Coordinates of C-alpha atoms in Angstrom, one line a residue:
M322 CA 0.0 0.0 0.0
T323 CA 1.0 3.6 -0.6
R324 CA 1.3 5.8 2.5
L325 CA -2.1 5.9 4.2
R326 CA -3.8 9.2 4.4
V327 CA -5.9 9.6 7.6
G328 CA -8.4 12.3 8.6
L329 CA -9.0 12.7 12.3
I330 CA -12.3 14.4 13.1
G331 CA -12.2 15.7 16.7
A332 CA -9.5 17.0 19.0
G333 CA -10.6 15.9 22.5
G334 CA -8.7 13.8 25.0
I335 CA -9.2 10.5 23.1
S336 CA -7.9 12.0 19.9
R337 CA -4.3 12.0 21.2
V338 CA -4.0 8.2 21.5
H339 CA -5.5 7.8 18.1
A340 CA -3.2 10.4 16.6
D341 CA -0.2 8.8 18.4
A342 CA -1.1 5.4 16.8
W343 CA -1.4 6.9 13.3
R344 CA 1.9 8.7 13.7
A345 CA 3.6 5.4 14.8
L346 CA 2.1 3.7 11.8
G347 CA 3.6 6.3 9.5
A348 CA 0.3 7.7 8.2
E349 CA -0.1 11.1 6.6
G350 CA -2.4 12.8 9.0
Y351 CA -5.1 15.5 8.8
V352 CA -7.3 16.8 11.5
S353 CA -10.4 18.9 11.7
S354 CA -12.3 20.0 14.8
V355 CA -14.4 22.8 16.2
Q356 CA -11.5 23.6 18.5
G357 CA -8.1 22.1 19.2
A358 CA -7.2 21.0 15.7
E359 CA -4.1 23.2 15.6
A360 CA -2.7 21.7 18.8
I361 CA -3.2 18.2 17.6
A362 CA -1.6 19.1 14.2
E363 CA 1.5 20.6 15.9
E364 CA 1.9 17.8 18.5
F365 CA 1.6 14.9 16.0
G366 CA 2.7 16.4 12.7
F367 CA -0.7 16.4 11.2
Q368 CA -2.2 19.1 8.9
A369 CA -5.1 21.1 10.3
V370 CA -8.1 21.4 7.9
D371 CA -10.9 23.9 8.6
D372 CA -13.8 22.0 6.9
V373 CA -14.8 18.4 7.6
D374 CA -15.9 17.8 4.0
E375 CA -12.5 19.1 2.7
L376 CA -10.7 16.8 5.1
V377 CA -12.8 13.8 3.9
G378 CA -11.8 14.6 0.3
L379 CA -8.1 14.5 1.2
V380 CA -7.9 11.1 2.9
D381 CA -8.4 7.3 2.5
I382 CA -9.8 6.7 6.0
V383 CA -11.7 8.9 8.4
D384 CA -11.3 8.4 12.1
I385 CA -14.2 9.9 14.2
V386 CA -13.4 10.9 17.7
T387 CA -16.1 13.5 18.3
P388 CA -19.1 13.7 20.8
S389 CA -21.4 10.7 20.4
S390 CA -24.3 12.6 19.0
T391 CA -22.2 13.4 15.8
H392 CA -20.9 9.9 15.1
A393 CA -23.7 8.8 12.7
D394 CA -23.8 11.9 10.6
L395 CA -20.0 12.1 10.2
A396 CA -19.7 8.4 9.4
L397 CA -22.5 8.7 6.7
R398 CA -20.8 11.7 5.2
A399 CA -17.5 9.9 5.0
I400 CA -19.1 6.7 3.6
A401 CA -20.9 8.7 1.0
A402 CA -17.5 10.0 -0.2
G403 CA -16.2 6.4 -0.5
R404 CA -14.0 6.5 2.6
H405 CA -13.3 3.8 5.1
V406 CA -14.4 4.7 8.6
I407 CA -13.1 4.1 12.2
C408 CA -15.6 5.4 14.7
E409 CA -15.1 5.6 18.4
K410 CA -17.8 4.0 20.6
P411 CA -20.8 4.2 20.5
L412 CA -21.2 3.8 16.8
A413 CA -24.3 6.1 17.0
S414 CA -26.6 7.5 19.6
T415 CA -29.3 5.0 18.7
S416 CA -29.3 1.4 17.4
V417 CA -31.4 2.5 14.4
D418 CA -28.8 5.0 13.4
A419 CA -26.0 2.6 14.0
A420 CA -27.6 0.0 11.8
R421 CA -28.1 2.7 9.1
V422 CA -24.4 3.4 9.2
V423 CA -23.6 -0.3 8.8
R424 CA -25.9 -0.7 5.8
A425 CA -24.5 2.4 4.2
A426 CA -21.0 1.1 4.5
E427 CA -22.0 -2.3 3.0
A428 CA -23.8 -0.6 0.1
A429 CA -20.8 1.7 -0.6
G430 CA -18.2 -1.2 -0.4
V431 CA -16.1 0.5 2.3
R432 CA -14.9 -0.8 5.6
L433 CA -16.5 0.3 8.9
F434 CA -14.6 -0.3 12.2
P435 CA -16.3 0.3 15.5
A436 CA -13.5 1.3 17.9
H437 CA -14.3 -0.9 21.0
V438 CA -10.7 -0.8 22.4
V439 CA -11.2 -3.0 25.4
R440 CA -11.1 -6.0 23.1
Y441 CA -7.4 -5.1 22.6
F442 CA -6.5 -5.1 26.3
G443 CA -4.4 -8.1 27.0
E444 CA -6.2 -9.0 30.2
Y445 CA -9.6 -9.2 28.5
L446 CA -8.2 -11.0 25.5
R447 CA -6.7 -13.7 27.7
I448 CA -10.1 -14.3 29.3
K449 CA -11.7 -14.5 25.9
Q450 CA -9.1 -17.1 24.8
A451 CA -9.7 -19.1 28.0
I452 CA -13.4 -19.1 27.3
D453 CA -13.0 -20.2 23.7
S454 CA -10.6 -22.9 24.6
G455 CA -13.0 -24.5 27.1
R456 CA -10.6 -24.0 30.0
L457 CA -13.4 -22.4 32.1
G458 CA -16.1 -24.9 31.1
D459 CA -19.6 -23.7 30.5
I460 CA -19.8 -20.0 31.6
A461 CA -22.4 -19.2 34.2
V462 CA -21.9 -15.7 35.5
Q463 CA -19.8 -12.7 34.4
R464 CA -19.2 -9.5 36.5
F465 CA -17.8 -6.2 35.1
S466 CA -17.1 -2.9 36.8
R467 CA -15.8 0.4 35.5
A468 CA -15.6 3.6 37.4
G469 CA -13.8 7.0 37.2
S470 CA -14.0 10.7 37.6
A471 CA -17.1 12.2 36.0
P472 CA -16.4 14.0 32.7
Q473 CA -16.2 17.8 32.7
T474 CA -18.0 18.4 29.3
P475 CA -21.8 18.7 29.4
W476 CA -22.6 16.6 26.4
F477 CA -21.5 13.4 28.3
F478 CA -24.5 13.8 30.6
R479 CA -27.4 14.3 28.0
E480 CA -28.8 10.9 27.5
S481 CA -31.1 11.9 24.6
T482 CA -28.2 12.9 22.4
G483 CA -25.8 10.0 23.0
G484 CA -24.5 10.7 26.5
G485 CA -25.1 9.0 29.8
V486 CA -22.9 6.7 31.9
I487 CA -24.3 3.5 30.4
R488 CA -23.9 4.6 26.7
D489 CA -20.5 6.3 27.2
L490 CA -18.7 4.3 30.0
M491 CA -20.5 1.0 30.5
I492 CA -20.7 0.3 26.8
H493 CA -17.1 -1.0 27.0
D494 CA -18.2 -3.8 29.3
I495 CA -21.5 -4.3 27.4
D496 CA -19.3 -5.1 24.4
Q497 CA -17.1 -7.4 26.5
A498 CA -20.1 -9.3 27.9
I499 CA -21.3 -9.9 24.4
W500 CA -17.9 -10.9 23.2
F501 CA -17.5 -13.4 26.0
A502 CA -21.0 -14.8 26.2
G503 CA -22.8 -14.1 23.0
P504 CA -26.1 -12.3 22.1
V505 CA -28.2 -10.7 24.8
A506 CA -31.9 -11.8 25.2
S507 CA -33.0 -9.4 27.9
V508 CA -31.8 -6.3 29.8
Y509 CA -32.7 -5.0 33.3
A510 CA -31.2 -1.8 34.6
V511 CA -31.3 0.6 37.6
Q512 CA -29.6 3.9 38.1
N513 CA -29.0 6.1 41.2
P514 CA -29.6 9.0 41.2
P515 CA -32.1 9.0 38.4
T516 CA -31.9 11.2 35.3
V517 CA -33.7 14.6 35.7
D518 CA -34.7 16.7 32.6
D519 CA -32.6 14.5 30.3
V520 CA -29.4 15.1 32.3
V521 CA -27.8 12.4 34.4
P522 CA -26.3 13.9 37.6
A523 CA -22.8 13.1 38.9
P524 CA -21.8 11.2 40.9
V525 CA -24.0 8.5 39.4
T526 CA -24.0 4.7 39.5
S527 CA -25.7 2.3 37.1
H528 CA -26.2 -1.4 37.4
V529 CA -27.3 -3.6 34.5
V530 CA -28.1 -7.3 34.4
L531 CA -27.9 -9.0 31.0
T532 CA -29.5 -12.4 30.4
H533 CA -27.7 -13.9 27.3
A534 CA -29.5 -16.1 24.8
N535 CA -27.5 -19.1 26.1
G536 CA -28.5 -18.5 29.7
V537 CA -25.3 -16.7 31.0
I538 CA -25.9 -13.9 33.4
S539 CA -23.8 -10.7 33.2
H540 CA -23.7 -8.1 36.0
L541 CA -22.3 -4.7 34.9
H542 CA -21.6 -1.8 37.2
A543 CA -20.5 1.7 36.0
S544 CA -20.0 4.9 38.0
W545 CA -19.0 8.4 37.4
V546 CA -17.6 9.5 40.7
A547 CA -16.0 12.5 42.4
N548 CA -13.5 14.5 40.5
G549 CA -10.0 13.2 41.2
M550 CA -11.0 9.6 42.0
P551 CA -8.7 7.1 40.2
F552 CA -10.0 5.2 37.2
R553 CA -10.6 1.5 37.9
T554 CA -11.9 -1.5 36.0
S555 CA -12.5 -5.2 37.0
V556 CA -13.8 -8.3 35.3
E557 CA -14.6 -11.8 36.6
V558 CA -15.9 -14.7 34.6
S559 CA -17.0 -17.9 36.3
G560 CA -17.6 -21.2 34.6
A561 CA -18.2 -24.9 35.5
S562 CA -14.4 -25.6 35.4
G563 CA -12.8 -22.4 36.6
R564 CA -12.8 -18.7 37.1
M565 CA -10.7 -15.8 35.7
R566 CA -10.6 -12.3 37.0
H567 CA -8.7 -9.0 36.6
D568 CA -8.7 -5.9 38.6
S569 CA -6.8 -2.9 37.3
A570 CA -5.9 -1.7 40.8
E571 CA -4.2 -5.0 41.9
D572 CA -0.8 -4.2 40.4
R573 CA -0.3 -1.8 43.3
V574 CA 0.7 -2.9 46.7
S575 CA -1.8 -0.7 48.4
R576 CA -4.3 1.9 47.2
S577 CA -6.7 4.2 48.9
D578 CA -9.5 5.4 46.6
T579 CA -9.8 8.9 48.0
A580 CA -10.2 12.0 45.9
A581 CA -6.9 13.5 44.6
V582 CA -5.8 15.7 41.7
A583 CA -5.9 13.5 38.6
A584 CA -5.2 14.2 35.0
A585 CA -8.1 14.5 32.6
T586 CA -6.8 11.5 30.7
D587 CA -6.4 9.2 33.7
Y588 CA -8.6 6.6 31.9
L589 CA -6.2 6.3 29.0
P590 CA -3.5 3.6 28.6
P591 CA 0.2 4.5 28.2
M592 CA 0.9 6.6 25.2
S593 CA 3.7 4.3 23.9
P594 CA 2.5 2.4 20.8
Q595 CA 4.2 -0.7 22.1
E596 CA 1.9 -0.6 25.2
S597 CA -1.2 1.1 24.0
P598 CA -4.3 -1.0 23.1
Y599 CA -5.3 1.9 20.9
Y600 CA -2.3 1.3 18.7
A601 CA -3.1 -2.5 18.6
E602 CA -6.7 -1.7 17.6
I603 CA -5.8 0.7 14.8
A604 CA -3.0 -1.5 13.6
D605 CA -5.5 -4.3 13.3
F606 CA -7.8 -2.1 11.3
V607 CA -5.0 -1.1 8.9
A608 CA -3.9 -4.7 8.4
A609 CA -7.5 -5.6 7.6
L610 CA -7.6 -2.9 5.0
G611 CA -4.6 -4.3 3.3
T612 CA -5.7 -7.9 3.3
D613 CA -9.5 -7.7 3.5
A614 CA -9.3 -9.8 6.7
D615 CA -11.7 -9.7 9.6
V616 CA -10.9 -7.7 12.7
R617 CA -11.7 -8.3 16.3
I618 CA -15.1 -6.6 16.2
T619 CA -17.7 -6.5 13.5
P620 CA -20.0 -3.6 12.6
A621 CA -23.0 -5.7 13.6
E622 CA -21.4 -6.1 17.1
G623 CA -21.0 -2.3 17.3
V624 CA -24.8 -2.0 16.6
E625 CA -25.6 -4.7 19.3
A626 CA -23.6 -2.8 22.0
V627 CA -25.7 0.4 21.2
A628 CA -28.9 -1.6 21.2
V629 CA -28.1 -3.1 24.7
A630 CA -27.3 0.3 26.1
E631 CA -30.5 1.6 24.6
A632 CA -32.5 -1.2 26.2
A633 CA -30.9 -0.5 29.5
Y634 CA -32.3 3.1 29.4
A635 CA -35.7 1.7 28.4
S636 CA -35.5 -0.7 31.4
I637 CA -34.7 2.2 33.8
A638 CA -37.7 4.1 32.5
A639 CA -40.1 1.2 32.6
G640 CA -38.8 -0.5 35.8
T641 CA -38.9 -3.9 34.1
P642 CA -36.6 -6.1 32.0
I643 CA -36.6 -5.3 28.2
A644 CA -36.5 -8.1 25.7
L645 CA -33.9 -7.7 22.9
D646 CA -33.7 -8.9 19.3
T647 CA -30.7 -7.1 17.7
L648 CA -30.7 -9.4 14.7
E649 CA -33.5 -7.4 13.1
L650 CA -31.5 -4.2 13.3
V651 CA -28.8 -5.1 10.7
R652 CA -31.0 -6.9 8.2

């Protein structure tokens, strides 16, 4: 392949790990954003472009790292121009829009890569390999937890336009639960405190129970907590023959989860490409472009994660479990 030309749309915190990966891969980079594009361009050797459509016209692949409410529109614009697309999670604010993006990419003959980076974390990959090899036996129960400082940008909290702790934070573990145990049949969710006037307050905690089609039960917890609290994740999968677990805090001899001054990017992995799962994710996408091979997540799975998050919000509103059939969405 000739040198890959990449257009990064967005210049928030997550854009830097994407830009760092593209730089390490030797891509020719362009960036466009409402604000911050010049800083990204200077830091990573990209060229800042004022207009999104102009950027799309300059590149081979578009990498969308903008607020969730903009994902579907930007992806559809890039697809209509015949560009391959990488889109940060969630693929869209609603499952209907996410499925529309998938169908558009299929019709245009371009590749669409939902960026669910946790599939590229070694700890989670090892659990997936143990499940697939049969080492844990038939899986019965899965538990996931993810918590960190509440975001400081208002759009994260507006559930009707793609925000909310389930759709933004828990969606990582929703995707892992599906990856480990397969399709979800029903969803039950609670949240405390409740959403008021479309805005979820912070601190906030959500708990979601997934019943998978094969009978596996997944318990998922996500919290946006006080500013300065350290970011922490954990996972435990129990089967008939064994159990595997990981807790991101256990590599420290002792830890007191009390509020402290923390960087805005505390949730991000190391910036070195050799260590970053974001690099592994994007490198996998690039390799797939060159060989037409599959990657670790399919567009349909990106839709399913959005559908499960959507069902969780419906369950909170109704106070009852919500049945789910995501197969209809991508047909």
